[in-house]
Short mmCIF file of C-alpha atoms in Angstrom, two decimals:
data_model
loop_
_atom_site.label_atom_id
_atom_site.label_comp_id
_atom_site.label_asym_id
_atom_site.label_seq_id
_atom_site.Cartn_x
_atom_site.Cartn_y
_atom_site.Cartn_z
CA UNK A 8 108.17 119.71 132.91
CA UNK A 9 108.70 122.09 130.04
CA UNK A 10 105.79 123.64 127.96
CA UNK A 11 107.29 122.60 124.64
CA UNK A 12 105.04 121.13 122.05
CA UNK A 13 106.04 118.20 119.79
CA UNK A 14 104.06 116.71 116.87
CA UNK A 15 105.09 113.28 115.81
CA UNK A 16 103.81 112.06 112.36
CA UNK A 17 103.65 108.38 111.93
CA UNK A 18 103.21 108.05 115.61
CA UNK A 19 101.71 104.62 115.60
CA UNK A 20 104.65 103.14 113.56
CA UNK A 21 107.71 101.50 114.82
CA UNK A 22 110.11 104.48 115.20
CA UNK A 23 107.32 106.91 115.81
CA UNK A 24 106.02 105.25 118.94
CA UNK A 25 109.34 105.28 120.41
CA UNK A 26 109.86 109.00 119.61
CA UNK A 27 106.38 109.66 121.56
CA UNK A 28 107.61 107.76 124.44
CA UNK A 29 110.89 109.63 124.76
CA UNK A 30 109.19 113.02 124.24
CA UNK A 31 106.89 112.07 127.19
CA UNK A 32 109.73 111.17 129.41
CA UNK A 33 111.38 114.44 128.64
CA UNK A 34 108.21 116.40 129.66
CA UNK A 35 107.15 117.46 125.95
CA UNK A 36 103.44 117.92 125.32
CA UNK A 37 103.23 115.33 122.89
CA UNK A 38 100.74 115.15 120.05
CA UNK A 39 100.63 112.00 117.98
CA UNK A 40 99.46 112.29 114.46
CA UNK A 41 97.29 109.24 113.23
CA UNK A 42 94.84 108.23 110.87
CA UNK A 43 91.51 106.79 111.83
CA UNK A 44 92.78 103.30 110.69
CA UNK A 45 96.05 103.54 112.79
CA UNK A 46 96.65 100.98 115.63
CA UNK A 47 97.18 102.64 118.80
CA UNK A 48 98.68 99.56 120.53
CA UNK A 49 101.79 101.32 121.47
CA UNK A 50 100.14 104.51 122.26
CA UNK A 51 98.42 103.88 125.37
CA UNK A 52 99.88 106.61 127.82
CA UNK A 53 97.08 109.04 128.92
CA UNK A 54 99.29 112.13 128.37
CA UNK A 55 99.33 111.58 124.71
CA UNK A 56 97.24 114.14 122.59
CA UNK A 57 95.98 112.66 119.40
CA UNK A 58 95.26 114.35 116.19
CA UNK A 59 94.03 112.83 112.85
CA UNK A 60 95.99 114.36 110.00
CA UNK A 61 95.70 113.65 106.23
CA UNK A 62 99.15 114.17 104.68
CA UNK A 63 97.74 113.48 101.22
CA UNK A 64 95.53 116.82 101.10
CA UNK A 65 97.11 120.05 101.70
CA UNK A 66 93.62 121.69 102.14
CA UNK A 67 92.46 119.09 104.55
CA UNK A 68 95.67 119.17 106.51
CA UNK A 69 95.43 122.94 106.76
CA UNK A 70 92.09 122.65 108.50
CA UNK A 71 93.47 119.97 110.86
CA UNK A 72 96.47 121.85 111.93
CA UNK A 73 94.71 125.30 111.98
CA UNK A 74 95.04 126.55 115.66
CA UNK A 75 97.90 124.34 116.58
CA UNK A 76 101.30 125.63 117.36
CA UNK A 77 104.16 123.33 117.56
CA UNK A 78 107.73 123.99 118.50
CA UNK A 79 108.97 120.71 117.01
CA UNK A 80 107.85 118.42 114.46
CA UNK A 81 109.27 114.91 113.71
CA UNK A 82 108.07 113.62 110.50
CA UNK A 83 108.31 109.93 110.71
CA UNK A 84 105.59 108.98 108.72
CA UNK A 85 106.21 107.02 105.62
CA UNK A 86 105.47 104.11 103.42
CA UNK A 87 107.98 101.23 103.22
CA UNK A 88 106.02 98.77 101.16
CA UNK A 89 103.38 99.18 98.65
CA UNK A 90 101.54 97.14 96.06
CA UNK A 91 101.58 100.33 93.84
CA UNK A 92 104.83 102.24 93.11
CA UNK A 93 103.03 105.43 92.94
CA UNK A 94 101.86 105.10 96.40
CA UNK A 95 105.48 105.78 97.51
CA UNK A 96 105.42 109.12 95.89
CA UNK A 97 102.05 110.08 97.08
CA UNK A 98 102.91 109.23 100.79
CA UNK A 99 106.52 109.89 101.25
CA UNK A 100 107.08 112.70 98.71
CA UNK A 101 103.75 114.56 98.44
CA UNK A 102 103.04 114.02 101.99
CA UNK A 103 106.19 115.75 103.05
CA UNK A 104 105.55 118.51 100.64
CA UNK A 105 101.96 119.02 102.04
CA UNK A 106 103.05 119.10 105.63
CA UNK A 107 106.09 121.49 105.15
CA UNK A 108 103.56 123.81 103.11
CA UNK A 109 100.88 123.87 105.58
CA UNK A 110 103.35 124.60 108.55
CA UNK A 111 104.57 127.56 106.63
CA UNK A 112 101.18 128.65 105.52
CA UNK A 113 99.93 128.69 109.17
CA UNK A 114 103.19 130.47 110.24
CA UNK A 115 104.06 128.25 112.94
CA UNK A 116 106.86 129.32 115.11
CA UNK A 117 108.85 126.04 114.40
CA UNK A 118 112.08 125.66 116.15
CA UNK A 119 113.05 122.48 114.22
CA UNK A 120 111.38 120.01 111.73
CA UNK A 121 113.02 116.47 111.78
CA UNK A 122 112.53 114.43 108.66
CA UNK A 123 113.22 110.87 108.88
CA UNK A 124 114.90 109.88 105.43
CA UNK A 125 116.85 106.74 104.73
CA UNK A 126 120.43 105.60 103.86
CA UNK A 127 118.49 103.81 100.69
CA UNK A 128 118.27 107.11 99.02
CA UNK A 129 121.92 106.52 97.88
CA UNK A 130 121.44 102.93 96.19
CA UNK A 131 124.48 100.87 95.09
CA UNK A 132 127.34 103.16 95.36
CA UNK A 133 130.97 102.59 96.32
CA UNK A 134 130.60 98.83 95.64
CA UNK A 135 134.14 98.36 94.43
CA UNK A 136 135.88 96.38 97.03
CA UNK A 137 137.25 97.31 99.54
CA UNK A 138 134.11 99.22 100.30
CA UNK A 139 134.39 102.72 101.61
CA UNK A 140 132.02 104.75 103.46
CA UNK A 141 129.06 106.66 101.76
CA UNK A 142 129.47 110.24 102.52
CA UNK A 143 127.32 113.25 102.51
CA UNK A 144 129.05 114.50 99.29
CA UNK A 145 128.29 111.41 97.34
CA UNK A 146 125.59 111.68 94.65
CA UNK A 147 122.50 109.58 95.51
CA UNK A 148 121.43 106.83 92.96
CA UNK A 149 118.58 105.24 94.50
CA UNK A 150 117.48 101.89 92.98
CA UNK A 151 114.17 101.51 94.77
CA UNK A 152 110.82 103.56 94.69
CA UNK A 153 111.13 103.87 98.43
CA UNK A 154 114.44 105.53 98.04
CA UNK A 155 113.42 107.65 94.97
CA UNK A 156 110.44 108.82 96.96
CA UNK A 157 112.57 109.73 100.21
CA UNK A 158 115.15 111.43 98.02
CA UNK A 159 112.59 113.73 96.24
CA UNK A 160 111.20 114.76 99.65
CA UNK A 161 114.72 115.68 100.84
CA UNK A 162 115.16 117.63 97.65
CA UNK A 163 111.94 119.40 98.31
CA UNK A 164 112.96 120.57 101.84
CA UNK A 165 116.29 121.57 100.44
CA UNK A 166 114.57 124.09 98.18
CA UNK A 167 112.88 125.47 101.17
CA UNK A 168 115.75 127.80 102.24
CA UNK A 169 114.00 129.32 105.31
CA UNK A 170 112.58 126.06 106.56
CA UNK A 171 114.06 125.05 109.79
CA UNK A 172 114.63 121.27 108.84
CA UNK A 173 117.31 118.59 109.63
CA UNK A 174 117.25 115.35 107.83
CA UNK A 175 118.29 112.06 109.61
CA UNK A 176 119.27 109.17 107.30
CA UNK A 177 119.40 105.97 109.27
CA UNK A 178 120.69 102.60 107.90
CA UNK A 179 118.67 99.53 108.60
CA UNK A 180 116.69 100.21 111.89
CA UNK A 181 115.75 97.38 114.12
CA UNK A 182 114.36 96.83 117.60
CA UNK A 183 111.26 95.98 119.60
CA UNK A 184 108.02 96.14 117.68
CA UNK A 185 109.91 96.13 114.21
CA UNK A 186 108.35 93.45 111.88
CA UNK A 187 110.70 92.84 109.04
CA UNK A 188 113.81 91.85 110.99
CA UNK A 189 111.39 89.77 113.23
CA UNK A 190 110.64 87.61 110.23
CA UNK A 191 114.30 86.76 110.28
CA UNK A 192 114.21 85.81 113.83
CA UNK A 193 110.91 83.81 113.30
CA UNK A 194 112.65 81.85 110.22
CA UNK A 195 115.78 81.08 112.48
CA UNK A 196 113.69 79.80 115.11
CA UNK A 197 112.18 77.67 112.60
CA UNK A 198 115.75 76.25 111.93
CA UNK A 199 116.24 78.13 108.37
CA UNK A 200 118.52 81.17 107.81
CA UNK A 201 118.45 82.80 104.42
CA UNK A 202 121.22 84.95 102.80
CA UNK A 203 121.57 86.36 99.43
CA UNK A 204 124.56 86.58 96.90
CA UNK A 205 128.03 85.08 97.35
CA UNK A 206 129.89 88.49 96.96
CA UNK A 207 131.04 90.09 100.38
CA UNK A 208 128.47 92.31 101.90
CA UNK A 209 129.21 94.83 104.50
CA UNK A 210 126.13 95.76 106.51
CA UNK A 211 125.21 98.54 109.03
CA UNK A 212 122.54 98.76 111.68
CA UNK A 213 121.19 101.22 114.06
CA UNK A 214 119.07 100.44 117.24
CA UNK A 215 115.77 102.44 117.15
CA UNK A 216 116.68 103.91 120.61
CA UNK A 217 119.82 105.35 119.12
CA UNK A 218 117.76 106.96 116.24
CA UNK A 219 115.42 108.45 119.01
CA UNK A 220 118.57 109.72 120.63
CA UNK A 221 119.53 111.50 117.52
CA UNK A 222 116.28 113.03 116.88
CA UNK A 223 116.21 114.83 120.15
CA UNK A 224 119.92 115.89 119.80
CA UNK A 225 118.80 117.39 116.46
CA UNK A 226 116.38 119.54 118.02
CA UNK A 227 118.92 121.90 119.78
CA UNK A 228 122.30 121.16 117.99
CA UNK A 229 121.24 120.23 114.30
CA UNK A 230 122.09 123.05 112.08
CA UNK A 231 119.23 123.90 109.66
CA UNK A 232 119.66 122.08 106.28
CA UNK A 233 121.96 119.63 107.40
CA UNK A 234 121.64 115.88 106.74
CA UNK A 235 123.05 113.29 109.16
CA UNK A 236 123.84 109.39 108.62
CA UNK A 237 122.95 107.21 111.68
CA UNK A 238 124.39 103.72 112.22
CA UNK A 239 125.81 102.18 115.30
CA UNK A 240 129.13 103.19 114.16
CA UNK A 241 130.21 99.39 113.22
CA UNK A 242 130.30 97.43 110.16
CA UNK A 243 128.94 93.79 110.10
CA UNK A 244 129.05 90.81 107.80
CA UNK A 245 125.83 89.37 106.45
CA UNK A 246 125.95 86.52 109.15
CA UNK A 247 126.47 88.78 112.24
CA UNK A 248 122.91 89.30 112.78
CA UNK A 249 121.51 86.01 112.33
CA UNK A 250 124.29 84.56 114.53
CA UNK A 251 123.36 86.88 117.19
CA UNK A 252 119.56 85.91 116.99
CA UNK A 253 120.56 82.27 117.22
CA UNK A 254 122.47 83.04 120.40
CA UNK A 255 119.55 84.75 122.03
CA UNK A 256 117.27 81.88 121.06
CA UNK A 257 119.50 79.24 122.61
CA UNK A 258 121.39 78.40 119.55
CA UNK A 259 118.86 76.16 117.83
CA UNK A 260 120.09 73.88 114.91
CA UNK A 261 119.66 75.92 111.59
CA UNK A 262 120.09 75.32 108.11
CA UNK A 263 121.88 78.17 106.50
CA UNK A 264 120.86 78.80 102.74
CA UNK A 265 122.61 81.20 100.40
CA UNK A 266 120.72 81.87 97.45
CA UNK A 267 122.26 83.53 94.15
CA UNK A 268 121.06 86.87 93.31
CA UNK A 269 119.47 85.63 89.97
CA UNK A 270 117.21 83.31 92.14
CA UNK A 271 116.08 86.11 94.31
CA UNK A 272 115.14 88.01 91.22
CA UNK A 273 112.83 85.28 90.27
CA UNK A 274 111.45 85.07 94.03
CA UNK A 275 110.70 88.52 94.15
CA UNK A 276 109.05 89.00 90.86
CA UNK A 277 106.72 85.88 91.71
CA UNK A 278 106.16 87.85 95.17
CA UNK A 279 105.22 91.00 93.31
CA UNK A 280 102.76 89.26 91.00
CA UNK A 281 101.17 87.21 93.99
CA UNK A 282 100.92 90.41 95.90
CA UNK A 283 99.01 92.19 93.00
CA UNK A 284 96.82 89.18 92.55
CA UNK A 285 95.75 88.85 96.29
CA UNK A 286 96.08 92.51 97.18
CA UNK A 287 98.54 91.55 100.04
CA UNK A 288 102.08 92.86 99.98
CA UNK A 289 104.67 90.23 99.82
CA UNK A 290 107.80 90.58 102.18
CA UNK A 291 110.04 89.57 99.03
CA UNK A 292 109.14 92.27 96.56
CA UNK A 293 110.94 94.10 93.89
CA UNK A 294 112.24 96.87 96.38
CA UNK A 295 113.47 94.21 98.74
CA UNK A 296 115.26 92.55 95.77
CA UNK A 297 117.32 95.69 95.30
CA UNK A 298 117.97 96.03 99.04
CA UNK A 299 119.11 92.57 99.36
CA UNK A 300 121.46 92.58 96.45
CA UNK A 301 123.16 95.80 97.63
CA UNK A 302 126.64 95.11 98.95
CA UNK A 303 127.88 98.14 100.49
CA UNK A 304 125.84 99.73 103.52
CA UNK A 305 128.81 101.52 105.00
CA UNK A 306 128.15 105.27 105.80
CA UNK A 307 130.01 108.11 107.58
CA UNK A 308 128.38 109.00 110.95
CA UNK A 309 131.10 111.47 111.98
CA UNK A 310 129.00 114.65 111.14
CA UNK A 311 126.36 113.23 113.55
CA UNK A 312 128.79 112.43 116.30
CA UNK A 313 130.82 115.83 115.77
CA UNK A 314 127.84 118.26 115.11
CA UNK A 315 125.02 116.66 117.40
CA UNK A 316 126.97 114.79 120.01
CA UNK A 317 125.38 111.46 118.73
CA UNK A 318 126.98 108.52 120.59
CA UNK A 319 125.38 105.23 119.64
CA UNK A 320 124.60 103.21 122.87
CA UNK A 321 123.69 99.95 121.25
CA UNK A 322 126.00 97.95 119.39
CA UNK A 323 124.46 95.02 117.47
CA UNK A 324 124.97 92.38 120.27
CA UNK A 325 123.19 94.55 122.93
CA UNK A 326 120.48 95.64 120.74
CA UNK A 327 119.72 92.02 119.49
CA UNK A 328 119.47 90.79 123.15
CA UNK A 329 117.06 93.48 123.97
CA UNK A 330 114.87 92.88 120.86
CA UNK A 331 114.64 89.08 121.16
CA UNK A 332 113.80 89.50 124.74
CA UNK A 333 110.91 91.78 123.84
CA UNK A 334 109.65 89.39 121.21
CA UNK A 335 109.62 86.60 123.83
CA UNK A 336 108.03 88.60 126.51
CA UNK A 337 105.27 89.83 124.08
CA UNK A 338 104.79 86.38 122.62
CA UNK A 339 106.05 87.15 119.17
CA UNK A 340 108.44 84.22 119.34
#
């Protein structure tokens, strides 16, 4: 048991809940930052300390954190879908700025601040075949509001020269409790597999527990100001994920539909319009269009392996097996 205090924002979310569990397993005093409306379904361990934080108000956040002292902060809170584009910037960009400012204002003796960003900040680059890995020296060109909002948060941290931050940029994160890839599994169980575009697509993935591994390695080994890509170190074709899901579901018959990109544009535009009318976010929205049409998701994880000692433990086959088993055990499938 150690006496180190860890704050996890977005603790009720997919990745955040796994970070909380790992922090408890390592003996940290773990504080889960939540909102009043947050589900605590995966935060049931009695050792968890809860704190309500309003990341959108620097004034309120100052009062909520006054008197607290954390050794480590993992900022996993963020918005991935929204009916209003402006909300991405309020939550992902402004929220990060406010949290950084308050930690500095309260003079917390912080050892490391881990910001969970995304490979999406780079957008469609290096898309001439043969595709090559996106590297940290490439210039980001995000084509989604989500990616732009995360990039602006990164740039804000970068201007805070004395702030002990490390940025992690995972590619597509999957695993138990995750809901977007779950929709694919649900569709395949219903005998339909859907793909977009006829041009070759190189896809990368990272299992949630490998992201968590990198977070804790970054506490001690991450150099302040550094930014690291995270994947499982492999590159897959677009059918690999669905093929593995089918295998774990017992190979049900499946109709594989490949839609042209222009049709996806029509569908997502309709999804956006319906979402605005009903007040419910569609899984097929404008940002999803740009994500699905992107062809190159390769990224260079060698800085993470060399500097952090990051060694992915979950190739896609193992990760999908664990994920589908969890979906079954928890009656999602």
